[in-house]
XYZ file of C-alpha atoms in Angstrom:
620
model
C 96.775 47.531 -12.281
C 93.364 49.083 -12.233
C 92.551 47.352 -15.470
C 93.722 44.072 -14.062
C 91.563 44.531 -10.982
C 88.559 45.376 -13.136
C 89.060 42.282 -15.250
C 89.506 40.076 -12.229
C 86.279 41.364 -10.640
C 84.199 40.464 -13.693
C 82.092 37.367 -12.972
C 83.078 34.284 -14.824
C 80.640 32.680 -17.134
C 79.555 29.121 -16.401
C 78.606 27.515 -19.674
C 77.969 24.144 -18.189
C 75.254 25.426 -15.903
C 73.432 27.377 -18.585
C 71.497 24.246 -19.576
C 70.760 23.170 -15.997
C 67.561 25.055 -15.241
C 65.548 24.449 -12.077
C 62.084 23.242 -12.820
C 60.644 25.223 -9.988
C 61.526 28.782 -11.125
C 62.611 28.662 -14.804
C 65.528 31.118 -14.334
C 68.785 30.796 -16.343
C 72.236 30.863 -14.745
C 73.835 33.019 -17.486
C 73.913 36.625 -16.168
C 76.641 38.040 -18.460
C 75.625 41.163 -20.305
C 77.927 40.294 -23.220
C 79.726 43.644 -23.198
C 83.323 43.877 -24.541
C 84.249 47.466 -23.802
C 87.106 48.401 -21.546
C 85.283 51.103 -19.632
C 85.650 51.007 -15.925
C 83.246 48.692 -14.152
C 80.900 49.891 -11.469
C 81.674 49.107 -7.866
C 81.171 45.461 -7.051
C 77.683 44.522 -5.840
C 77.022 42.231 -2.917
C 77.183 38.571 -3.911
C 73.886 37.233 -5.307
C 72.389 33.930 -4.258
C 73.092 31.040 -6.517
C 70.350 30.853 -9.162
C 71.034 27.336 -10.320
C 70.262 25.022 -7.378
C 70.953 21.356 -7.657
C 68.234 18.803 -8.574
C 67.921 17.627 -4.961
C 67.314 21.197 -3.812
C 64.539 21.527 -6.458
C 62.860 18.371 -5.173
C 63.074 19.527 -1.545
C 61.471 22.860 -2.467
C 58.751 21.149 -4.438
C 57.927 18.767 -1.558
C 57.898 21.635 0.881
C 55.555 23.713 -1.239
C 53.299 20.694 -1.937
C 53.008 19.853 1.766
C 52.243 23.445 2.582
C 49.584 23.553 -0.129
C 48.032 20.258 1.024
C 47.985 21.457 4.635
C 46.215 24.637 3.558
C 43.755 22.654 1.404
C 43.043 20.131 4.184
C 42.567 22.900 6.673
C 40.171 24.682 4.313
C 38.249 21.501 3.501
C 37.939 20.582 7.165
C 36.679 24.011 8.093
C 34.239 23.953 5.158
C 32.954 20.475 6.084
C 32.521 21.425 9.733
C 30.709 24.602 8.766
C 28.419 22.723 6.364
C 27.738 20.073 9.005
C 26.868 22.739 11.554
C 24.514 24.423 9.102
C 22.922 21.079 8.283
C 22.402 20.220 11.947
C 21.123 23.714 12.651
C 18.624 23.540 9.791
C 17.479 20.098 10.931
C 16.951 21.336 14.479
C 15.091 24.387 13.227
C 12.847 22.203 11.044
C 12.043 19.755 13.839
C 11.468 22.482 16.418
C 9.302 24.410 13.965
C 7.300 21.293 13.214
C 6.797 20.566 16.891
C 5.815 24.148 17.570
C 3.349 24.140 14.682
C 1.661 20.827 15.261
C 2.854 19.803 18.709
C 1.057 20.083 22.012
C 2.680 23.423 22.891
C 1.553 25.323 19.802
C -1.615 26.573 21.456
C 0.211 27.682 24.608
C 2.948 29.531 22.741
C 0.600 31.180 20.267
C 1.938 29.591 17.081
C -0.417 29.145 14.153
C -1.430 25.553 13.475
C -0.553 23.791 10.251
C -3.592 23.716 7.914
C -5.432 20.436 8.347
C -3.867 19.512 11.684
C -6.956 20.247 13.789
C -10.303 18.436 13.550
C -13.010 20.993 12.660
C -15.189 18.835 10.431
C -18.270 18.671 12.648
C -18.192 22.445 13.229
C -17.938 22.993 9.488
C -20.855 20.643 8.912
C -23.028 22.654 11.310
C -21.981 25.886 9.609
C -22.671 24.571 6.093
C -25.742 22.445 6.838
C -28.317 24.950 5.542
C -26.357 25.367 2.298
C -26.227 21.610 1.882
C -29.922 21.150 2.668
C -31.110 23.798 0.225
C -28.632 23.008 -2.546
C -30.762 22.874 -5.721
C -27.979 22.095 -8.156
C -28.292 18.976 -10.287
C -27.398 15.735 -8.563
C -24.819 13.257 -9.790
C -26.622 10.411 -11.541
C -25.442 6.958 -10.575
C -26.261 5.670 -14.057
C -23.584 7.951 -15.554
C -21.201 8.155 -12.646
C -18.425 6.309 -14.473
C -16.961 8.450 -17.251
C -13.940 6.579 -18.481
C -14.177 3.533 -20.728
C -11.355 1.472 -22.109
C -11.418 -2.026 -23.502
C -8.914 -4.375 -21.933
C -6.818 -6.323 -24.421
C -6.744 -10.011 -23.544
C -3.709 -12.159 -24.242
C -4.017 -14.467 -27.251
C -4.166 -17.354 -26.818
C -5.729 -17.196 -23.388
C -3.358 -18.735 -20.808
C -6.263 -20.687 -19.331
C -6.543 -22.818 -22.460
C -2.883 -23.852 -22.327
C -2.315 -23.741 -18.588
C -2.394 -27.501 -18.148
C 0.312 -27.876 -20.809
C 2.377 -25.242 -19.009
C 2.085 -27.157 -15.745
C 2.863 -30.463 -17.430
C 6.072 -29.098 -18.947
C 6.987 -27.280 -15.745
C 6.509 -30.358 -13.583
C 8.540 -32.485 -15.982
C 11.392 -29.990 -15.775
C 11.590 -29.936 -11.969
C 10.632 -33.495 -11.102
C 12.924 -36.498 -11.357
C 9.966 -38.881 -11.273
C 6.232 -38.529 -11.856
C 3.932 -37.787 -8.940
C 3.883 -35.098 -6.287
C 6.831 -33.817 -4.275
C 4.997 -34.061 -0.967
C 2.429 -32.237 1.130
C 2.308 -28.491 1.748
C 0.751 -27.100 4.944
C 0.335 -23.352 5.512
C -0.999 -21.345 8.433
C -2.900 -18.261 7.224
C -2.988 -15.343 9.630
C -4.753 -11.987 9.912
C -8.297 -11.006 8.997
C -10.558 -12.235 6.214
C -8.651 -10.807 3.253
C -5.151 -11.297 4.600
C -6.102 -14.958 4.972
C -7.447 -14.861 1.428
C -4.086 -13.621 0.170
C -2.327 -16.446 2.012
C -4.676 -19.052 0.482
C -4.116 -17.826 -3.083
C -0.355 -17.691 -2.556
C -0.412 -21.191 -1.088
C -2.120 -22.498 -4.237
C 0.556 -20.808 -6.350
C 3.393 -22.236 -4.222
C 1.849 -25.715 -4.429
C 1.959 -25.309 -8.209
C 5.617 -24.253 -8.082
C 6.572 -27.240 -5.902
C 4.165 -29.713 -7.504
C 2.952 -30.357 -3.963
C -0.378 -31.572 -2.612
C -1.942 -28.705 -0.684
C -3.632 -29.447 2.610
C -6.655 -27.191 3.261
C -5.056 -24.086 4.857
C -5.387 -23.602 8.590
C -6.340 -20.252 10.146
C -4.447 -18.840 13.094
C -6.407 -17.198 15.910
C -5.601 -13.507 15.565
C -5.225 -11.497 18.775
C -7.068 -8.517 17.249
C -9.815 -10.236 15.231
C -10.297 -13.071 17.751
C -12.270 -15.139 15.279
C -11.882 -18.926 15.792
C -13.387 -19.701 12.364
C -11.580 -22.221 10.183
C -11.538 -22.623 6.394
C -14.787 -24.601 6.174
C -16.656 -22.021 8.278
C -15.965 -19.273 5.734
C -15.382 -21.045 2.400
C -16.923 -24.010 0.605
C -14.278 -26.744 0.853
C -15.765 -29.000 -1.843
C -15.995 -26.102 -4.285
C -12.372 -25.176 -3.534
C -11.067 -28.694 -4.136
C -13.129 -29.302 -7.296
C -12.187 -26.039 -9.022
C -8.467 -26.591 -8.528
C -8.454 -30.089 -10.023
C -6.044 -30.359 -12.907
C -3.947 -27.532 -11.504
C -3.266 -28.296 -7.843
C -4.348 -31.314 -5.823
C -5.987 -30.354 -2.526
C -6.790 -32.640 0.422
C -8.470 -32.016 3.757
C -5.815 -33.708 5.890
C -2.526 -35.594 5.789
C -2.421 -39.362 5.203
C -2.519 -41.556 8.292
C 1.129 -42.626 7.920
C 2.373 -39.044 8.113
C -0.004 -38.203 10.932
C 1.372 -41.119 12.961
C 4.906 -39.834 12.420
C 3.924 -36.575 14.128
C 1.634 -38.046 16.817
C -1.487 -36.940 14.946
C -0.649 -33.297 15.663
C 0.180 -31.023 12.725
C 1.783 -28.555 15.130
C 4.543 -31.116 15.724
C 5.688 -30.750 12.117
C 8.762 -28.465 12.163
C 7.933 -24.980 10.973
C 9.938 -23.850 7.953
C 10.583 -20.104 7.918
C 10.370 -18.609 4.431
C 11.649 -15.117 3.680
C 9.089 -12.467 2.771
C 8.325 -12.030 -0.941
C 10.316 -15.161 -1.815
C 10.925 -15.821 -5.512
C 10.062 -18.872 -7.596
C 13.777 -19.771 -7.698
C 13.890 -19.709 -3.897
C 11.035 -22.207 -3.645
C 12.387 -24.491 -6.362
C 15.998 -24.247 -5.160
C 15.679 -24.144 -1.354
C 12.242 -25.394 -0.327
C 11.725 -28.150 -2.916
C 14.730 -30.328 -1.857
C 13.545 -30.234 1.773
C 10.010 -31.129 0.721
C 11.256 -34.085 -1.297
C 13.373 -35.275 1.603
C 10.735 -34.977 4.335
C 7.565 -35.588 2.327
C 5.772 -32.732 4.096
C 6.596 -29.119 4.852
C 4.811 -26.582 7.038
C 5.179 -22.829 6.492
C 3.884 -20.441 9.134
C 3.110 -17.622 9.053
C 2.333 -17.466 5.370
C 1.416 -13.828 4.718
C 3.347 -12.228 1.827
C 5.605 -15.238 1.308
C 5.541 -15.134 -2.500
C 6.646 -12.348 -4.803
C 4.091 -10.742 -7.102
C 6.314 -11.207 -10.159
C 5.940 -14.891 -11.139
C 5.549 -16.731 -14.489
C 2.162 -16.388 -16.167
C 1.047 -19.971 -15.505
C 1.789 -19.524 -11.781
C 0.034 -16.166 -11.794
C -2.989 -17.871 -13.302
C -3.174 -20.135 -10.244
C -3.724 -17.066 -8.108
C -6.529 -15.962 -10.429
C -8.225 -19.372 -10.363
C -7.962 -19.584 -6.580
C -9.270 -16.066 -5.967
C -12.087 -15.859 -8.509
C -13.173 -19.471 -9.063
C -12.100 -21.746 -6.221
C -12.810 -19.482 -3.238
C -16.550 -19.385 -2.675
C -18.143 -18.391 0.599
C -19.779 -21.171 2.586
C -23.531 -21.775 1.998
C -24.688 -20.004 5.206
C -22.714 -16.867 4.275
C -23.525 -16.879 0.549
C -27.277 -17.419 0.959
C -27.653 -14.676 3.552
C -25.408 -12.285 1.587
C -27.689 -12.756 -1.412
C -30.656 -11.662 0.705
C -28.809 -8.528 1.823
C -27.909 -7.605 -1.766
C -31.524 -7.971 -2.864
C -32.768 -5.892 0.046
C -30.261 -3.189 -0.759
C -31.410 -3.153 -4.412
C -35.055 -2.904 -3.356
C -34.324 0.055 -1.078
C -32.517 1.819 -3.924
C -35.530 2.087 -6.232
C -35.195 5.898 -6.388
C -31.838 5.436 -8.116
C -32.761 2.490 -10.316
C -31.533 -0.162 -7.905
C -28.043 1.316 -7.739
C -26.387 2.149 -4.438
C -23.114 3.386 -2.960
C -21.079 1.314 -0.489
C -18.693 2.922 1.981
C -15.982 1.017 3.815
C -15.978 3.069 7.007
C -12.991 2.291 9.245
C -14.137 4.213 12.299
C -14.292 1.402 14.839
C -12.849 1.934 18.293
C -9.747 -0.179 17.669
C -8.973 1.691 14.445
C -9.374 5.100 16.084
C -7.154 4.008 18.972
C -4.466 2.528 16.734
C -4.298 5.650 14.547
C -3.527 7.855 17.600
C -5.622 10.633 16.042
C -7.540 13.235 18.035
C -11.116 14.178 17.205
C -13.571 16.295 19.194
C -14.020 14.143 22.319
C -11.703 16.130 24.592
C -10.158 14.599 27.714
C -12.791 11.859 27.905
C -11.845 10.639 24.423
C -8.131 10.778 25.255
C -8.617 8.737 28.419
C -10.792 6.214 26.582
C -8.310 5.782 23.738
C -5.288 5.517 26.062
C -7.058 2.797 28.048
C -8.017 0.887 24.892
C -4.467 1.079 23.504
C -2.984 -0.204 26.748
C -5.487 -3.058 26.874
C -5.055 -4.070 23.238
C -1.347 -3.480 22.624
C 0.286 -3.719 26.073
C 2.560 -0.675 26.227
C 3.373 -0.594 22.510
C 2.422 3.081 22.334
C 4.376 4.035 25.476
C 7.821 3.018 24.311
C 10.478 5.720 24.523
C 11.325 5.416 20.840
C 7.703 5.956 19.757
C 6.811 9.603 19.115
C 3.087 10.255 18.701
C 2.015 13.548 17.137
C -1.737 13.325 16.385
C -1.780 16.580 14.417
C 1.007 15.325 12.164
C -0.882 12.074 11.564
C -3.864 14.089 10.414
C -1.846 16.338 8.104
C -0.278 13.255 6.500
C -3.692 11.677 5.836
C -3.283 8.823 8.315
C -6.429 9.477 10.329
C -9.604 7.460 9.602
C -12.346 9.590 8.080
C -15.310 10.164 10.362
C -18.867 9.580 9.112
C -19.488 13.342 8.882
C -16.351 13.777 6.744
C -17.502 11.019 4.383
C -20.918 12.677 4.151
C -19.488 16.115 3.387
C -17.200 14.639 0.743
C -19.982 12.707 -1.033
C -22.394 15.642 -0.854
C -19.728 17.913 -2.295
C -19.112 15.455 -5.131
C -22.769 15.656 -6.134
C -24.512 12.716 -4.461
C -27.872 13.941 -3.108
C -30.166 12.745 -0.333
C -31.927 10.225 -2.604
C -28.721 8.160 -2.820
C -28.831 4.844 -0.978
C -25.666 4.143 0.993
C -24.520 0.852 2.491
C -21.980 1.200 5.302
C -19.556 -1.721 5.510
C -18.080 -1.564 8.967
C -17.705 -3.095 12.355
C -19.201 -1.358 15.367
C -18.780 2.401 14.805
C -17.057 4.272 17.606
C -19.769 6.198 19.502
C -22.211 5.242 16.752
C -25.194 7.379 17.755
C -23.107 10.536 17.908
C -20.987 10.038 14.788
C -23.571 8.536 12.431
C -26.192 11.233 13.102
C -24.714 13.863 10.699
C -24.283 11.263 7.950
C -27.922 10.208 8.320
C -28.956 13.853 8.023
C -27.215 14.165 4.685
C -28.188 10.668 3.471
C -31.440 9.405 5.043
C -31.276 6.195 2.984
C -28.388 4.833 5.029
C -28.158 1.102 5.692
C -25.967 -1.430 7.433
C -26.218 -5.206 7.700
C -27.820 -4.659 11.107
C -30.558 -2.440 9.657
C -31.167 -4.733 6.669
C -31.439 -7.924 8.727
C -33.316 -9.050 11.799
C -31.463 -9.966 15.017
C -32.365 -13.624 14.492
C -30.865 -13.600 10.994
C -27.627 -12.074 12.250
C -27.339 -14.263 15.337
C -25.322 -17.086 13.641
C -22.701 -14.536 12.523
C -22.357 -12.516 15.724
C -18.946 -12.835 17.354
C -17.290 -13.972 14.108
C -15.611 -10.941 12.572
C -14.523 -12.719 9.376
C -18.028 -14.001 8.625
C -19.506 -10.542 9.196
C -16.782 -9.066 6.953
C -17.757 -11.582 4.244
C -21.308 -10.184 4.286
C -20.004 -6.617 3.920
C -17.651 -7.739 1.160
C -20.465 -9.221 -0.923
C -22.859 -6.284 -0.592
C -20.062 -3.840 -1.421
C -19.072 -5.906 -4.441
C -22.386 -5.160 -6.159
C -22.546 -1.461 -5.392
C -22.412 1.007 -8.270
C -19.790 3.038 -6.390
C -17.378 1.827 -3.725
C -15.795 4.353 -1.332
C -12.658 3.427 0.598
C -11.650 5.643 3.505
C -8.577 4.103 5.131
C -6.931 1.384 3.056
C -6.093 -2.162 4.124
C -6.670 -5.638 2.721
C -10.464 -5.329 2.556
C -10.613 -2.431 0.044
C -7.606 -3.695 -1.921
C -9.175 -7.100 -2.541
C -12.590 -5.564 -3.163
C -11.250 -3.062 -5.706
C -9.504 -5.886 -7.524
C -12.582 -8.117 -7.479
C -14.738 -5.321 -8.891
C -12.164 -4.641 -11.613
C -12.201 -8.333 -12.482
C -16.001 -8.567 -12.621
C -16.660 -5.347 -14.459
C -13.853 -5.340 -17.025
C -11.776 -2.770 -15.185
C -14.619 -0.241 -15.042
C -15.685 -0.367 -11.413
C -16.200 3.002 -9.789
C -14.042 3.425 -6.700
C -13.599 6.693 -4.821
C -10.284 7.085 -3.018
C -10.262 10.527 -1.389
C -7.151 12.657 -1.176
C -7.182 12.868 2.608
C -4.282 15.315 2.830
C -6.251 17.788 0.777
C -9.560 16.967 2.439
C -8.400 17.701 6.001
C -7.149 21.133 4.941
C -10.499 22.007 3.373
C -12.498 20.714 6.322
C -10.485 22.786 8.789
C -11.126 25.998 6.842
C -13.968 27.658 8.740
C -14.307 30.335 6.061
C -14.780 28.100 3.020
C -18.091 28.421 1.198
C -20.202 25.439 0.165
C -19.744 26.394 -3.500
C -15.957 26.492 -3.180
C -15.929 23.197 -1.306
C -18.020 21.556 -4.024
C -15.624 22.725 -6.716
C -12.728 21.162 -4.831
C -14.659 17.899 -4.407
C -15.419 17.710 -8.129
C -11.695 18.035 -8.855
C -10.988 15.292 -6.311
C -13.628 13.027 -7.891
C -12.160 13.541 -11.363
C -8.677 12.677 -10.079
C -10.021 9.567 -8.357
C -11.690 8.529 -11.623
C -8.478 9.063 -13.565
C -6.492 6.838 -11.215
C -9.263 4.257 -10.923
C -9.468 3.577 -14.653
C -5.798 2.691 -14.997
C -5.638 -0.841 -16.395
C -2.161 -2.153 -17.267
C -1.734 -2.944 -20.938
C -0.485 -6.434 -21.699
C 2.539 -5.570 -23.837
C 3.893 -2.984 -21.419
C 2.917 -4.795 -18.253
C 5.493 -5.318 -15.544
C 4.015 -6.894 -12.447
C 5.138 -4.804 -9.496
C 1.685 -4.180 -8.050
C -0.618 -6.614 -6.277
C -2.503 -8.935 -8.601
C -5.279 -8.968 -6.015
C -5.793 -5.211 -6.461
C -4.994 -5.103 -10.202
C -6.016 -8.549 -11.564
C -5.993 -7.569 -15.231
C -4.759 -8.599 -17.700
C -3.609 -11.964 -16.296
C -6.997 -12.902 -14.847
C -9.077 -11.632 -17.793
C -9.187 -15.105 -19.340
C -11.379 -16.357 -16.511
C -14.098 -13.782 -17.158
C -15.467 -15.459 -20.278
C -15.465 -18.885 -18.621
C -17.394 -17.940 -15.497
C -20.345 -20.226 -15.028
C -21.162 -18.916 -11.573
C -23.472 -15.991 -12.253
C -25.257 -14.084 -9.547
C -28.688 -12.912 -10.598
C -30.553 -11.351 -7.708
C -34.193 -12.307 -7.262
C -35.792 -8.895 -6.948
C -39.259 -7.441 -6.787
C -41.088 -5.850 -9.744
C -40.044 -2.290 -8.953
C -36.431 -3.119 -9.817
C -36.999 -5.371 -12.821
C -35.415 -2.759 -15.063
C -32.283 -2.908 -12.971
C -32.205 -6.681 -13.148
C -32.665 -6.496 -16.930
C -29.761 -4.095 -17.155
C -27.564 -6.379 -15.081
C -28.263 -9.349 -17.286
C -27.578 -7.497 -20.522
C -24.693 -5.260 -19.527
C -21.049 -6.002 -20.242
C -20.569 -6.819 -16.593
C -20.056 -10.480 -15.828
C -21.940 -10.979 -12.590
C -19.851 -13.705 -11.099
C -19.511 -13.041 -7.392
C -17.312 -14.757 -4.906
C -19.508 -16.943 -2.758
C -22.821 -16.536 -4.632
C -24.228 -18.486 -7.560
C-alpha cells in the first residue's frame, strides 16, 4: 500500500510539453530526475507553478515587460531632456547677465571689470605716449617700398573683350524670336555715389541679359545724402553712351509714343519689383516676357538686383561700365585733376607719394553707430537729438537693444582721427608723410583733428587744397564732393579704410584694377586695435610691434587675387575685379598724366614708366 502511494505521488512526465519552451525564460518542462529505484520518496513538496505557460501568456508577459521598459526609458529621456534644457537656459542667462554686467551701464556701479576694448581711452593714451612718439628715432617706413607682395595676374586667353561681341550675338539669337531689342529698361538708382554706381553697372548687365535699350538711369533723392544731382551732373552722358556701343544701346529718354502712353511721366510706368540678387535665369524667364509684352519695364529700387555669379560675357559688361563708360562730368574731372596735382606737389618730401584716409567720423556716422567716445553727457544728448531728428524713433524701439561698449568690442565703432594717427605712427609712417583725408564734415573737427595734425603736420583735405570759390559749385552736393575724394584717393600710394561701406569697396577694386592687383590698402583689425588703445600700461615699443603685425596681416589679405582656373565668383566684382576685368587694362586709352611742377618730375617719370596703367575714372 505504501509502495502504491509512493508510486502514485510521483509526478507524471509530460513528453508533449518538453518541446514547448517559453521564449521569455528558456526553462524546460521536464523535471523528472530519471531515477528507477524503489526507495521511499521524500514527503511531497508544495505544488510548483507551471513552468510551461502557453504562447498567449508569453506574449502578454513580453508586452507587459516592453511597456514597462518603454515607460522607464521615456521617463528617463524626459527627465534628461528637461535637465539639459534647464542647464542650457541657465547657461544662456548667465552668459547674457555676465555680458551685461561686463559691458553694460551697471558695470561701473557694481564694480565689475570692463571687457578689454569696451571703453574709449585712445585720447588719454595718445597724451601719455606723445613724447615717445615725438622722439621716436627709429627708421621710418618708406612709401616707395611700402608694398611687399608681388604676384602677376594670369589673364584669360583669349581675352573675353576680343570675342565679347560674338558672345552677345549668339546670346541674343538664342533668346530672341526676332532681331532687334526687347524693349526699354528704366532703373531708379538709390543711395550715395557708389551705391548708385553699383546700380548703374548692374543695369548695363541686365540690359545685356534682356537685349534691352537702357534709358540713362535716374537717381532717387536719398533722405540721408539729400543730393538732388542726376546722372549728367556726376557722369559724362556722351562718354557713357559711346563706350557702351556694340554692347548695350543707351538712350537719354523714351520715344515720344511711349511717353504719350504714360502722360509724359516716367513715374506712371508700373514699377516691377525684382527680388534681391536675382539670377540670369530669373531675368530671362520672368522679366523678359513682361518686357516683350509691354515694350518698357521700370525697376525701382535697383540696388543689389543682380547676382554676382553671371556668365563671363555679362560680367564683362560690368567691367566696361565701371572702368570705361563711367567717367565723371567735366566740372568734376577737371577740378579733381587739380587736387591730385596739388597733393603730389605737397608730397615732395616723399617723392610725390601720399597716403589717403577714408575717415568716417562725421556726425551722422557717429550717431548711427551708437558708440560712446569722450564727450560725456553733452555728447550723449547731442547724439540722441541727432538720431531722433534723422531716423524718427528708429533707435527707441523696444526690440532694439543698444550696448555701446559691445559695439566697440565688436569693431563696429568708427575710428577717431587720433586712433588713425596712432595706428599709422605705430606702423612706421613718420611726420614727413603727406596724408589726404577723404571725408565729409568731421564731428567736432577742431577737437578731433588736432591730435592727428600733431602726428602728421602734412595733413590735407579738399577744403585745405582748394579755395572757397573753387569749392563753391560743389557745396551742398554730397555725391559731387565724394567724387573729388574718390579721385584723389585713387592715386594715393596707400589707401586706409576705417569703417567699410560702398566708397572703400569700390575704391579698393578700382585701385586693384588700375595697378594690377598691387594697390596698398590698410584695413585695420579694429577688434584688436580697441583692446590695445584701452591698455593704459602699454609701451610705445610694444604698441609698434603689434601695429607691424597688423600691417603685415593687412598686406597678406590685400594681395589676394583670385586665380582664373580656381575662380568662383562669390565676392563683389566691384571690390575684386580681377581676373574678369583684366582684359580692359591693356586697351585703356584714357590715361591720366598729372601736369606737375619740376620738383616732382621724377615722380611723374616713374608713373609713366611703371607697370601701373594710369587710367582713372573721370580723368583723361
